[in-house]
PDB file of N, CA, C and O in Angstrom:
ATOM      1  N   MET A 288      89.880  88.174  97.214  1.00  0.00           N
ATOM      2  CA  MET A 288      89.313  89.287  97.510  1.00  0.00           C
ATOM      3  C   MET A 288      88.643  89.373  98.678  1.00  0.00           C
ATOM      4  O   MET A 288      88.700  90.264  99.542  1.00  0.00           O
ATOM      5  N   GLY A 289      88.042  88.541  99.199  1.00  0.00           N
ATOM      6  CA  GLY A 289      87.180  88.430 100.458  1.00  0.00           C
ATOM      7  C   GLY A 289      85.858  88.873 100.477  1.00  0.00           C
ATOM      8  O   GLY A 289      85.267  89.188  99.371  1.00  0.00           O
ATOM      9  N   GLY A 290      85.252  88.780 101.521  1.00  0.00           N
ATOM     10  CA  GLY A 290      83.633  89.285 101.699  1.00  0.00           C
ATOM     11  C   GLY A 290      83.067  88.158 102.290  1.00  0.00           C
ATOM     12  O   GLY A 290      83.681  87.235 102.799  1.00  0.00           O
ATOM     13  N   LYS A 291      81.631  88.467 102.587  1.00  0.00           N
ATOM     14  CA  LYS A 291      80.786  87.482 103.147  1.00  0.00           C
ATOM     15  C   LYS A 291      80.958  85.975 102.759  1.00  0.00           C
ATOM     16  O   LYS A 291      81.052  85.828 101.484  1.00  0.00           O
ATOM     17  N   GLY A 292      81.201  85.063 103.518  1.00  0.00           N
ATOM     18  CA  GLY A 292      81.332  83.725 103.012  1.00  0.00           C
ATOM     19  C   GLY A 292      82.654  83.336 103.049  1.00  0.00           C
ATOM     20  O   GLY A 292      82.974  82.078 102.744  1.00  0.00           O
ATOM     21  N   THR A 293      83.621  84.094 103.390  1.00  0.00           N
ATOM     22  CA  THR A 293      85.074  83.974 103.317  1.00  0.00           C
ATOM     23  C   THR A 293      85.495  84.324 104.930  1.00  0.00           C
ATOM     24  O   THR A 293      84.844  84.919 105.521  1.00  0.00           O
ATOM     25  N   ASN A 294      86.673  83.986 105.092  1.00  0.00           N
ATOM     26  CA  ASN A 294      87.259  84.557 106.331  1.00  0.00           C
ATOM     27  C   ASN A 294      88.031  85.915 106.223  1.00  0.00           C
ATOM     28  O   ASN A 294      88.714  86.145 107.138  1.00  0.00           O
ATOM     29  N   PHE A 295      87.815  86.343 105.189  1.00  0.00           N
ATOM     30  CA  PHE A 295      88.565  87.635 104.975  1.00  0.00           C
ATOM     31  C   PHE A 295      87.643  88.736 104.641  1.00  0.00           C
ATOM     32  O   PHE A 295      86.599  88.623 103.912  1.00  0.00           O
ATOM     33  N   PRO A 296      88.190  90.081 105.004  1.00  0.00           N
ATOM     34  CA  PRO A 296      87.368  90.990 104.452  1.00  0.00           C
ATOM     35  C   PRO A 296      87.604  91.503 102.926  1.00  0.00           C
ATOM     36  O   PRO A 296      88.667  91.019 102.344  1.00  0.00           O
ATOM     37  N   PRO A 297      86.876  92.246 102.235  1.00  0.00           N
ATOM     38  CA  PRO A 297      87.067  92.734 100.921  1.00  0.00           C
ATOM     39  C   PRO A 297      88.472  93.513 101.106  1.00  0.00           C
ATOM     40  O   PRO A 297      88.405  94.447 101.813  1.00  0.00           O
ATOM     41  N   VAL A 298      89.363  93.008 100.142  1.00  0.00           N
ATOM     42  CA  VAL A 298      90.626  93.799  99.995  1.00  0.00           C
ATOM     43  C   VAL A 298      90.925  94.367  98.630  1.00  0.00           C
ATOM     44  O   VAL A 298      90.445  93.547  97.625  1.00  0.00           O
ATOM     45  N   ILE A 299      91.728  95.466  98.327  1.00  0.00           N
ATOM     46  CA  ILE A 299      92.482  95.669  97.240  1.00  0.00           C
ATOM     47  C   ILE A 299      93.313  94.533  96.794  1.00  0.00           C
ATOM     48  O   ILE A 299      94.346  94.308  97.383  1.00  0.00           O
ATOM     49  N   CYS A 300      93.199  93.806  95.549  1.00  0.00           N
ATOM     50  CA  CYS A 300      94.044  92.658  95.191  1.00  0.00           C
ATOM     51  C   CYS A 300      94.829  93.090  94.077  1.00  0.00           C
ATOM     52  O   CYS A 300      95.893  92.323  93.889  1.00  0.00           O
ATOM     53  N   ASP A 301      94.520  94.328  93.475  1.00  0.00           N
ATOM     54  CA  ASP A 301      95.341  94.651  92.217  1.00  0.00           C
ATOM     55  C   ASP A 301      95.109  96.191  91.910  1.00  0.00           C
ATOM     56  O   ASP A 301      93.889  96.623  92.262  1.00  0.00           O
ATOM     57  N   ILE A 302      95.946  96.850  91.651  1.00  0.00           N
ATOM     58  CA  ILE A 302      95.868  98.082  91.134  1.00  0.00           C
ATOM     59  C   ILE A 302      96.507  98.314  89.770  1.00  0.00           C
ATOM     60  O   ILE A 302      97.629  98.058  89.580  1.00  0.00           O
ATOM     61  N   LEU A 303      95.799  98.505  88.811  1.00  0.00           N
ATOM     62  CA  LEU A 303      96.182  98.846  87.528  1.00  0.00           C
ATOM     63  C   LEU A 303      96.898  99.879  87.131  1.00  0.00           C
ATOM     64  O   LEU A 303      96.830 101.123  87.744  1.00  0.00           O
ATOM     65  N   SER A 304      98.104  99.763  86.531  1.00  0.00           N
ATOM     66  CA  SER A 304      98.862 100.819  86.194  1.00  0.00           C
ATOM     67  C   SER A 304      98.187 101.732  85.341  1.00  0.00           C
ATOM     68  O   SER A 304      97.283 101.563  84.411  1.00  0.00           O
ATOM     69  N   ASP A 305      98.531 103.182  85.523  1.00  0.00           N
ATOM     70  CA  ASP A 305      97.789 104.314  84.610  1.00  0.00           C
ATOM     71  C   ASP A 305      96.266 104.485  85.148  1.00  0.00           C
ATOM     72  O   ASP A 305      95.546 105.057  84.448  1.00  0.00           O
ATOM     73  N   SER A 306      95.737 103.829  86.246  1.00  0.00           N
ATOM     74  CA  SER A 306      94.582 103.953  86.653  1.00  0.00           C
ATOM     75  C   SER A 306      94.589 105.061  87.819  1.00  0.00           C
ATOM     76  O   SER A 306      95.527 105.282  88.277  1.00  0.00           O
ATOM     77  N   PRO A 307      93.219 105.663  87.997  1.00  0.00           N
ATOM     78  CA  PRO A 307      93.335 106.790  89.032  1.00  0.00           C
ATOM     79  C   PRO A 307      93.913 106.118  90.366  1.00  0.00           C
ATOM     80  O   PRO A 307      94.442 106.925  91.112  1.00  0.00           O
ATOM     81  N   ALA A 308      93.535 104.860  90.613  1.00  0.00           N
ATOM     82  CA  ALA A 308      94.135 104.437  91.962  1.00  0.00           C
ATOM     83  C   ALA A 308      95.776 104.327  92.021  1.00  0.00           C
ATOM     84  O   ALA A 308      96.264 104.238  93.073  1.00  0.00           O
ATOM     85  N   SER A 309      96.222 104.119  90.901  1.00  0.00           N
ATOM     86  CA  SER A 309      97.722 103.822  90.702  1.00  0.00           C
ATOM     87  C   SER A 309      98.284 105.283  91.120  1.00  0.00           C
ATOM     88  O   SER A 309      99.455 105.400  91.405  1.00  0.00           O
ATOM     89  N   LYS A 310      97.566 106.403  90.783  1.00  0.00           N
ATOM     90  CA  LYS A 310      98.053 107.809  91.173  1.00  0.00           C
ATOM     91  C   LYS A 310      97.827 108.172  92.584  1.00  0.00           C
ATOM     92  O   LYS A 310      98.192 109.222  93.140  1.00  0.00           O
ATOM     93  N   CYS A 311      97.135 107.278  93.333  1.00  0.00           N
ATOM     94  CA  CYS A 311      96.743 107.529  94.814  1.00  0.00           C
ATOM     95  C   CYS A 311      98.106 106.911  95.620  1.00  0.00           C
ATOM     96  O   CYS A 311      98.090 105.764  95.633  1.00  0.00           O
ATOM     97  N   GLU A 312      98.792 107.933  96.158  1.00  0.00           N
ATOM     98  CA  GLU A 312     100.100 107.244  96.893  1.00  0.00           C
ATOM     99  C   GLU A 312      99.636 106.426  98.000  1.00  0.00           C
ATOM    100  O   GLU A 312     100.373 105.775  98.700  1.00  0.00           O
ATOM    101  N   THR A 313      98.357 106.774  98.807  1.00  0.00           N
ATOM    102  CA  THR A 313      98.170 106.013  99.996  1.00  0.00           C
ATOM    103  C   THR A 313      97.409 104.736  99.833  1.00  0.00           C
ATOM    104  O   THR A 313      97.515 103.898 100.774  1.00  0.00           O
ATOM    105  N   MET A 314      96.926 104.504  98.581  1.00  0.00           N
ATOM    106  CA  MET A 314      96.232 103.117  98.388  1.00  0.00           C
ATOM    107  C   MET A 314      97.145 102.083  97.923  1.00  0.00           C
ATOM    108  O   MET A 314      98.127 102.352  97.200  1.00  0.00           O
ATOM    109  N   GLN A 315      97.210 100.975  98.547  1.00  0.00           N
ATOM    110  CA  GLN A 315      97.964  99.975  98.083  1.00  0.00           C
ATOM    111  C   GLN A 315      97.294  98.609  98.187  1.00  0.00           C
ATOM    112  O   GLN A 315      96.319  98.374  98.897  1.00  0.00           O
ATOM    113  N   VAL A 316      97.935  97.565  97.519  1.00  0.00           N
ATOM    114  CA  VAL A 316      97.291  96.185  97.560  1.00  0.00           C
ATOM    115  C   VAL A 316      97.250  95.705  98.827  1.00  0.00           C
ATOM    116  O   VAL A 316      98.249  96.025  99.634  1.00  0.00           O
ATOM    117  N   GLY A 317      96.360  95.211  99.293  1.00  0.00           N
ATOM    118  CA  GLY A 317      96.018  94.591 100.734  1.00  0.00           C
ATOM    119  C   GLY A 317      95.200  95.515 101.472  1.00  0.00           C
ATOM    120  O   GLY A 317      94.782  95.022 102.619  1.00  0.00           O
ATOM    121  N   ASP A 318      94.843  96.706 101.219  1.00  0.00           N
ATOM    122  CA  ASP A 318      94.137  97.634 101.894  1.00  0.00           C
ATOM    123  C   ASP A 318      92.832  96.990 101.894  1.00  0.00           C
ATOM    124  O   ASP A 318      92.313  96.562 101.025  1.00  0.00           O
ATOM    125  N   ILE A 319      92.139  97.179 103.082  1.00  0.00           N
ATOM    126  CA  ILE A 319      90.721  96.659 103.350  1.00  0.00           C
ATOM    127  C   ILE A 319      89.725  97.635 102.832  1.00  0.00           C
ATOM    128  O   ILE A 319      89.910  98.751 103.104  1.00  0.00           O
ATOM    129  N   ILE A 320      88.862  97.214 101.838  1.00  0.00           N
ATOM    130  CA  ILE A 320      87.719  98.129 101.494  1.00  0.00           C
ATOM    131  C   ILE A 320      86.509  98.001 102.533  1.00  0.00           C
ATOM    132  O   ILE A 320      86.064  97.148 103.040  1.00  0.00           O
ATOM    133  N   LEU A 321      86.230  99.170 103.061  1.00  0.00           N
ATOM    134  CA  LEU A 321      85.506  99.580 103.957  1.00  0.00           C
ATOM    135  C   LEU A 321      84.009 100.097 103.386  1.00  0.00           C
ATOM    136  O   LEU A 321      82.968  99.726 103.713  1.00  0.00           O
ATOM    137  N   GLU A 322      84.064 100.996 102.426  1.00  0.00           N
ATOM    138  CA  GLU A 322      82.983 101.528 101.749  1.00  0.00           C
ATOM    139  C   GLU A 322      83.190 101.884 100.145  1.00  0.00           C
ATOM    140  O   GLU A 322      84.363 102.054  99.706  1.00  0.00           O
ATOM    141  N   ILE A 323      82.136 101.842  99.458  1.00  0.00           N
ATOM    142  CA  ILE A 323      82.225 102.242  98.123  1.00  0.00           C
ATOM    143  C   ILE A 323      81.170 103.108  97.823  1.00  0.00           C
ATOM    144  O   ILE A 323      79.888 102.990  97.905  1.00  0.00           O
ATOM    145  N   ASN A 324      81.753 104.420  97.505  1.00  0.00           N
ATOM    146  CA  ASN A 324      80.797 105.588  97.155  1.00  0.00           C
ATOM    147  C   ASN A 324      79.763 105.743  98.359  1.00  0.00           C
ATOM    148  O   ASN A 324      78.670 105.908  98.157  1.00  0.00           O
ATOM    149  N   GLY A 325      80.319 105.811  99.719  1.00  0.00           N
ATOM    150  CA  GLY A 325      79.545 105.873 100.915  1.00  0.00           C
ATOM    151  C   GLY A 325      78.831 104.870 101.308  1.00  0.00           C
ATOM    152  O   GLY A 325      78.142 104.677 102.367  1.00  0.00           O
ATOM    153  N   GLU A 326      78.734 103.611 100.684  1.00  0.00           N
ATOM    154  CA  GLU A 326      78.040 102.318 101.023  1.00  0.00           C
ATOM    155  C   GLU A 326      78.868 101.430 101.695  1.00  0.00           C
ATOM    156  O   GLU A 326      79.711 100.925 101.047  1.00  0.00           O
ATOM    157  N   PRO A 327      78.581 101.097 102.976  1.00  0.00           N
ATOM    158  CA  PRO A 327      79.331 100.001 103.524  1.00  0.00           C
ATOM    159  C   PRO A 327      79.512  98.657 102.745  1.00  0.00           C
ATOM    160  O   PRO A 327      78.469  98.261 102.391  1.00  0.00           O
ATOM    161  N   VAL A 328      80.542  97.910 102.796  1.00  0.00           N
ATOM    162  CA  VAL A 328      80.533  96.603 101.953  1.00  0.00           C
ATOM    163  C   VAL A 328      80.448  95.590 103.145  1.00  0.00           C
ATOM    164  O   VAL A 328      80.544  94.446 102.686  1.00  0.00           O
ATOM    165  N   HIS A 329      80.485  95.822 104.400  1.00  0.00           N
ATOM    166  CA  HIS A 329      80.397  94.809 105.337  1.00  0.00           C
ATOM    167  C   HIS A 329      79.216  93.981 105.131  1.00  0.00           C
ATOM    168  O   HIS A 329      78.162  94.515 105.062  1.00  0.00           O
ATOM    169  N   GLY A 330      79.307  92.636 105.090  1.00  0.00           N
ATOM    170  CA  GLY A 330      78.220  91.781 104.950  1.00  0.00           C
ATOM    171  C   GLY A 330      78.029  91.415 103.572  1.00  0.00           C
ATOM    172  O   GLY A 330      77.031  90.649 103.212  1.00  0.00           O
ATOM    173  N   LYS A 331      78.743  92.041 102.580  1.00  0.00           N
ATOM    174  CA  LYS A 331      78.516  91.872 101.128  1.00  0.00           C
ATOM    175  C   LYS A 331      79.421  90.650 100.626  1.00  0.00           C
ATOM    176  O   LYS A 331      80.626  90.517 101.159  1.00  0.00           O
ATOM    177  N   THR A 332      78.836  89.788  99.628  1.00  0.00           N
ATOM    178  CA  THR A 332      79.724  88.721  99.196  1.00  0.00           C
ATOM    179  C   THR A 332      80.833  89.352  98.258  1.00  0.00           C
ATOM    180  O   THR A 332      80.887  90.452  97.822  1.00  0.00           O
ATOM    181  N   THR A 333      81.999  88.687  97.760  1.00  0.00           N
ATOM    182  CA  THR A 333      82.819  89.236  96.903  1.00  0.00           C
ATOM    183  C   THR A 333      82.182  89.704  95.599  1.00  0.00           C
ATOM    184  O   THR A 333      82.609  90.761  95.066  1.00  0.00           O
ATOM    185  N   LYS A 334      81.155  88.854  95.005  1.00  0.00           N
ATOM    186  CA  LYS A 334      80.507  89.315  93.975  1.00  0.00           C
ATOM    187  C   LYS A 334      79.975  90.506  94.065  1.00  0.00           C
ATOM    188  O   LYS A 334      79.682  91.321  93.193  1.00  0.00           O
ATOM    189  N   GLU A 335      79.094  90.756  95.263  1.00  0.00           N
ATOM    190  CA  GLU A 335      78.336  92.094  95.299  1.00  0.00           C
ATOM    191  C   GLU A 335      79.396  93.249  95.586  1.00  0.00           C
ATOM    192  O   GLU A 335      79.177  94.179  94.796  1.00  0.00           O
ATOM    193  N   VAL A 336      80.517  92.954  96.192  1.00  0.00           N
ATOM    194  CA  VAL A 336      81.652  94.084  96.137  1.00  0.00           C
ATOM    195  C   VAL A 336      81.914  94.358  94.763  1.00  0.00           C
ATOM    196  O   VAL A 336      82.040  95.461  94.328  1.00  0.00           O
ATOM    197  N   VAL A 337      82.442  93.339  93.955  1.00  0.00           N
ATOM    198  CA  VAL A 337      82.849  93.424  92.482  1.00  0.00           C
ATOM    199  C   VAL A 337      81.837  94.198  91.728  1.00  0.00           C
ATOM    200  O   VAL A 337      82.074  95.214  90.887  1.00  0.00           O
ATOM    201  N   THR A 338      80.559  93.848  91.911  1.00  0.00           N
ATOM    202  CA  THR A 338      79.551  94.447  91.314  1.00  0.00           C
ATOM    203  C   THR A 338      79.313  95.844  91.452  1.00  0.00           C
ATOM    204  O   THR A 338      78.983  96.709  90.619  1.00  0.00           O
ATOM    205  N   SER A 339      79.317  96.218  92.787  1.00  0.00           N
ATOM    206  CA  SER A 339      79.435  97.647  93.207  1.00  0.00           C
ATOM    207  C   SER A 339      80.328  98.506  92.546  1.00  0.00           C
ATOM    208  O   SER A 339      80.150  99.574  92.148  1.00  0.00           O
ATOM    209  N   LEU A 340      81.892  97.789  92.495  1.00  0.00           N
ATOM    210  CA  LEU A 340      82.744  98.596  91.961  1.00  0.00           C
ATOM    211  C   LEU A 340      82.443  98.785  90.417  1.00  0.00           C
ATOM    212  O   LEU A 340      82.945  99.926  89.868  1.00  0.00           O
ATOM    213  N   MET A 341      82.047  97.679  89.864  1.00  0.00           N
ATOM    214  CA  MET A 341      81.941  97.818  88.338  1.00  0.00           C
ATOM    215  C   MET A 341      80.891  98.795  87.860  1.00  0.00           C
ATOM    216  O   MET A 341      80.842  99.297  86.858  1.00  0.00           O
ATOM    217  N   ARG A 342      79.782  99.046  88.608  1.00  0.00           N
ATOM    218  CA  ARG A 342      78.666  99.704  88.420  1.00  0.00           C
ATOM    219  C   ARG A 342      78.802 101.085  88.895  1.00  0.00           C
ATOM    220  O   ARG A 342      77.899 101.966  88.814  1.00  0.00           O
ATOM    221  N   SER A 343      79.911 101.479  89.642  1.00  0.00           N
ATOM    222  CA  SER A 343      80.143 102.891  89.980  1.00  0.00           C
ATOM    223  C   SER A 343      80.361 103.817  88.857  1.00  0.00           C
ATOM    224  O   SER A 343      80.848 103.441  87.864  1.00  0.00           O
ATOM    225  N   PRO A 344      79.768 104.920  89.060  1.00  0.00           N
ATOM    226  CA  PRO A 344      79.999 106.129  88.112  1.00  0.00           C
ATOM    227  C   PRO A 344      81.479 106.489  88.012  1.00  0.00           C
ATOM    228  O   PRO A 344      82.470 105.722  88.611  1.00  0.00           O
ATOM    229  N   ASP A 345      81.863 107.277  86.897  1.00  0.00           N
ATOM    230  CA  ASP A 345      83.269 107.775  86.600  1.00  0.00           C
ATOM    231  C   ASP A 345      83.975 108.112  87.889  1.00  0.00           C
ATOM    232  O   ASP A 345      85.144 107.862  88.106  1.00  0.00           O
ATOM    233  N   ASP A 346      83.404 108.754  88.818  1.00  0.00           N
ATOM    234  CA  ASP A 346      83.921 109.135  90.110  1.00  0.00           C
ATOM    235  C   ASP A 346      83.772 108.199  91.088  1.00  0.00           C
ATOM    236  O   ASP A 346      82.596 108.012  91.663  1.00  0.00           O
ATOM    237  N   LEU A 347      84.639 107.392  91.568  1.00  0.00           N
ATOM    238  CA  LEU A 347      84.578 106.300  92.461  1.00  0.00           C
ATOM    239  C   LEU A 347      85.278 106.916  93.840  1.00  0.00           C
ATOM    240  O   LEU A 347      86.483 107.027  93.622  1.00  0.00           O
ATOM    241  N   ILE A 348      84.665 106.498  94.812  1.00  0.00           N
ATOM    242  CA  ILE A 348      85.218 106.901  96.074  1.00  0.00           C
ATOM    243  C   ILE A 348      85.223 105.753  97.004  1.00  0.00           C
ATOM    244  O   ILE A 348      84.121 105.131  97.337  1.00  0.00           O
ATOM    245  N   LEU A 349      86.279 105.394  97.501  1.00  0.00           N
ATOM    246  CA  LEU A 349      86.581 104.351  98.157  1.00  0.00           C
ATOM    247  C   LEU A 349      87.019 104.553  99.531  1.00  0.00           C
ATOM    248  O   LEU A 349      87.958 105.732  99.515  1.00  0.00           O
ATOM    249  N   LYS A 350      86.508 103.895 100.658  1.00  0.00           N
ATOM    250  CA  LYS A 350      87.002 104.165 101.711  1.00  0.00           C
ATOM    251  C   LYS A 350      87.756 103.164 102.311  1.00  0.00           C
ATOM    252  O   LYS A 350      87.183 101.924 102.209  1.00  0.00           O
ATOM    253  N   VAL A 351      89.212 102.969 102.593  1.00  0.00           N
ATOM    254  CA  VAL A 351      89.840 101.842 102.779  1.00  0.00           C
ATOM    255  C   VAL A 351      90.541 101.980 104.017  1.00  0.00           C
ATOM    256  O   VAL A 351      90.767 103.008 104.522  1.00  0.00           O
ATOM    257  N   LYS A 352      91.095 100.806 104.574  1.00  0.00           N
ATOM    258  CA  LYS A 352      91.886 100.873 105.831  1.00  0.00           C
ATOM    259  C   LYS A 352      93.320  99.980 105.502  1.00  0.00           C
ATOM    260  O   LYS A 352      93.028  98.911 104.958  1.00  0.00           O
ATOM    261  N   GLU A 353      94.065 100.563 105.967  1.00  0.00           N
ATOM    262  CA  GLU A 353      95.519  99.909 105.802  1.00  0.00           C
ATOM    263  C   GLU A 353      95.525  98.471 106.571  1.00  0.00           C
ATOM    264  O   GLU A 353      94.913  98.484 107.751  1.00  0.00           O
ATOM    265  N   ASP A 354      95.932  97.499 106.171  1.00  0.00           N
ATOM    266  CA  ASP A 354      95.894  96.207 106.736  1.00  0.00           C
ATOM    267  C   ASP A 354      97.381  95.558 106.739  1.00  0.00           C
ATOM    268  O   ASP A 354      97.786  95.162 105.700  1.00  0.00           O
ATOM    269  N   THR A 355      98.263  96.022 107.616  1.00  0.00           N
ATOM    270  CA  THR A 355      99.680  95.749 107.595  1.00  0.00           C
ATOM    271  C   THR A 355      99.834  94.133 107.620  1.00  0.00           C
ATOM    272  O   THR A 355     100.718  93.674 106.911  1.00  0.00           O
ATOM    273  N   GLU A 356      99.045  93.374 108.063  1.00  0.00           N
ATOM    274  CA  GLU A 356      99.142  91.940 107.839  1.00  0.00           C
ATOM    275  C   GLU A 356      99.156  91.346 106.497  1.00  0.00           C
ATOM    276  O   GLU A 356      99.661  90.552 105.883  1.00  0.00           O
ATOM    277  N   THR A 357      97.984  91.972 105.963  1.00  0.00           N
ATOM    278  CA  THR A 357      97.682  91.650 104.484  1.00  0.00           C
ATOM    279  C   THR A 357      98.886  92.175 103.507  1.00  0.00           C
ATOM    280  O   THR A 357      99.279  91.468 102.636  1.00  0.00           O
ATOM    281  N   ARG A 358      99.352  93.548 103.824  1.00  0.00           N
ATOM    282  CA  ARG A 358     100.316  93.895 102.895  1.00  0.00           C
ATOM    283  C   ARG A 358     101.668  93.091 103.170  1.00  0.00           C
ATOM    284  O   ARG A 358     102.384  92.869 102.234  1.00  0.00           O
ATOM    285  N   ALA A 359     101.829  92.614 104.379  1.00  0.00           N
ATOM    286  CA  ALA A 359     103.186  91.704 104.683  1.00  0.00           C
ATOM    287  C   ALA A 359     102.958  90.467 103.947  1.00  0.00           C
ATOM    288  O   ALA A 359     104.125  90.058 103.512  1.00  0.00           O
ATOM    289  N   SER A 360     101.851  89.880 103.972  1.00  0.00           N
ATOM    290  CA  SER A 360     101.692  88.532 103.225  1.00  0.00           C
ATOM    291  C   SER A 360     101.821  88.600 101.923  1.00  0.00           C
ATOM    292  O   SER A 360     102.340  87.847 101.100  1.00  0.00           O
ATOM    293  N   ASP A 361     101.354  89.833 101.233  1.00  0.00           N
ATOM    294  CA  ASP A 361     101.392  90.102  99.789  1.00  0.00           C
ATOM    295  C   ASP A 361     102.881  90.201  99.359  1.00  0.00           C
ATOM    296  O   ASP A 361     103.311  89.701  98.482  1.00  0.00           O
ATOM    297  N   GLN A 362     103.709  90.997 100.206  1.00  0.00           N
ATOM    298  CA  GLN A 362     105.027  91.152 100.121  1.00  0.00           C
ATOM    299  C   GLN A 362     105.766  89.876  99.974  1.00  0.00           C
ATOM    300  O   GLN A 362     106.484  89.630  99.132  1.00  0.00           O
ATOM    301  N   VAL A 363     105.473  88.950 100.990  1.00  0.00           N
ATOM    302  CA  VAL A 363     106.089  87.696 101.090  1.00  0.00           C
ATOM    303  C   VAL A 363     105.918  86.736  99.755  1.00  0.00           C
ATOM    304  O   VAL A 363     106.634  86.167  99.260  1.00  0.00           O
ATOM    305  N   SER A 364     104.486  86.716  99.445  1.00  0.00           N
ATOM    306  CA  SER A 364     104.158  86.101  98.217  1.00  0.00           C
ATOM    307  C   SER A 364     104.790  86.687  96.899  1.00  0.00           C
ATOM    308  O   SER A 364     105.072  85.659  96.149  1.00  0.00           O
ATOM    309  N   ARG A 365     105.021  87.739  96.741  1.00  0.00           N
ATOM    310  CA  ARG A 365     105.493  88.286  95.679  1.00  0.00           C
ATOM    311  C   ARG A 365     106.960  88.018  95.623  1.00  0.00           C
ATOM    312  O   ARG A 365     107.641  88.133  94.568  1.00  0.00           O
ATOM    313  N   THR A 366     107.731  87.843  96.689  1.00  0.00           N
ATOM    314  CA  THR A 366     109.188  87.662  96.871  1.00  0.00           C
ATOM    315  C   THR A 366     109.359  86.127  96.755  1.00  0.00           C
ATOM    316  O   THR A 366     110.738  85.977  96.615  1.00  0.00           O
ATOM    317  N   SER A 367     108.537  85.324  97.132  1.00  0.00           N
ATOM    318  CA  SER A 367     108.847  83.856  97.159  1.00  0.00           C
ATOM    319  C   SER A 367     108.877  83.261  95.819  1.00  0.00           C
ATOM    320  O   SER A 367     108.309  83.708  94.880  1.00  0.00           O
TER     321      SER A 367
END
């Protein structure tokens, strides 16, 4: 997932089928998480990011950024 203490930013590592995220055509595995409900995640550990996601109310607002390198490496690992 990434975060403080790793060499990677926090990223979307899985999207569950039939979840609200699965219905969002623009969100994909590999996207970098920038904010959770308006709160920046920069400088947070993986555990802090996951905790923020799990403690979110029913309406979760994520600000994400497409990362073509992460998506490309995900595609390679899935096809290998």
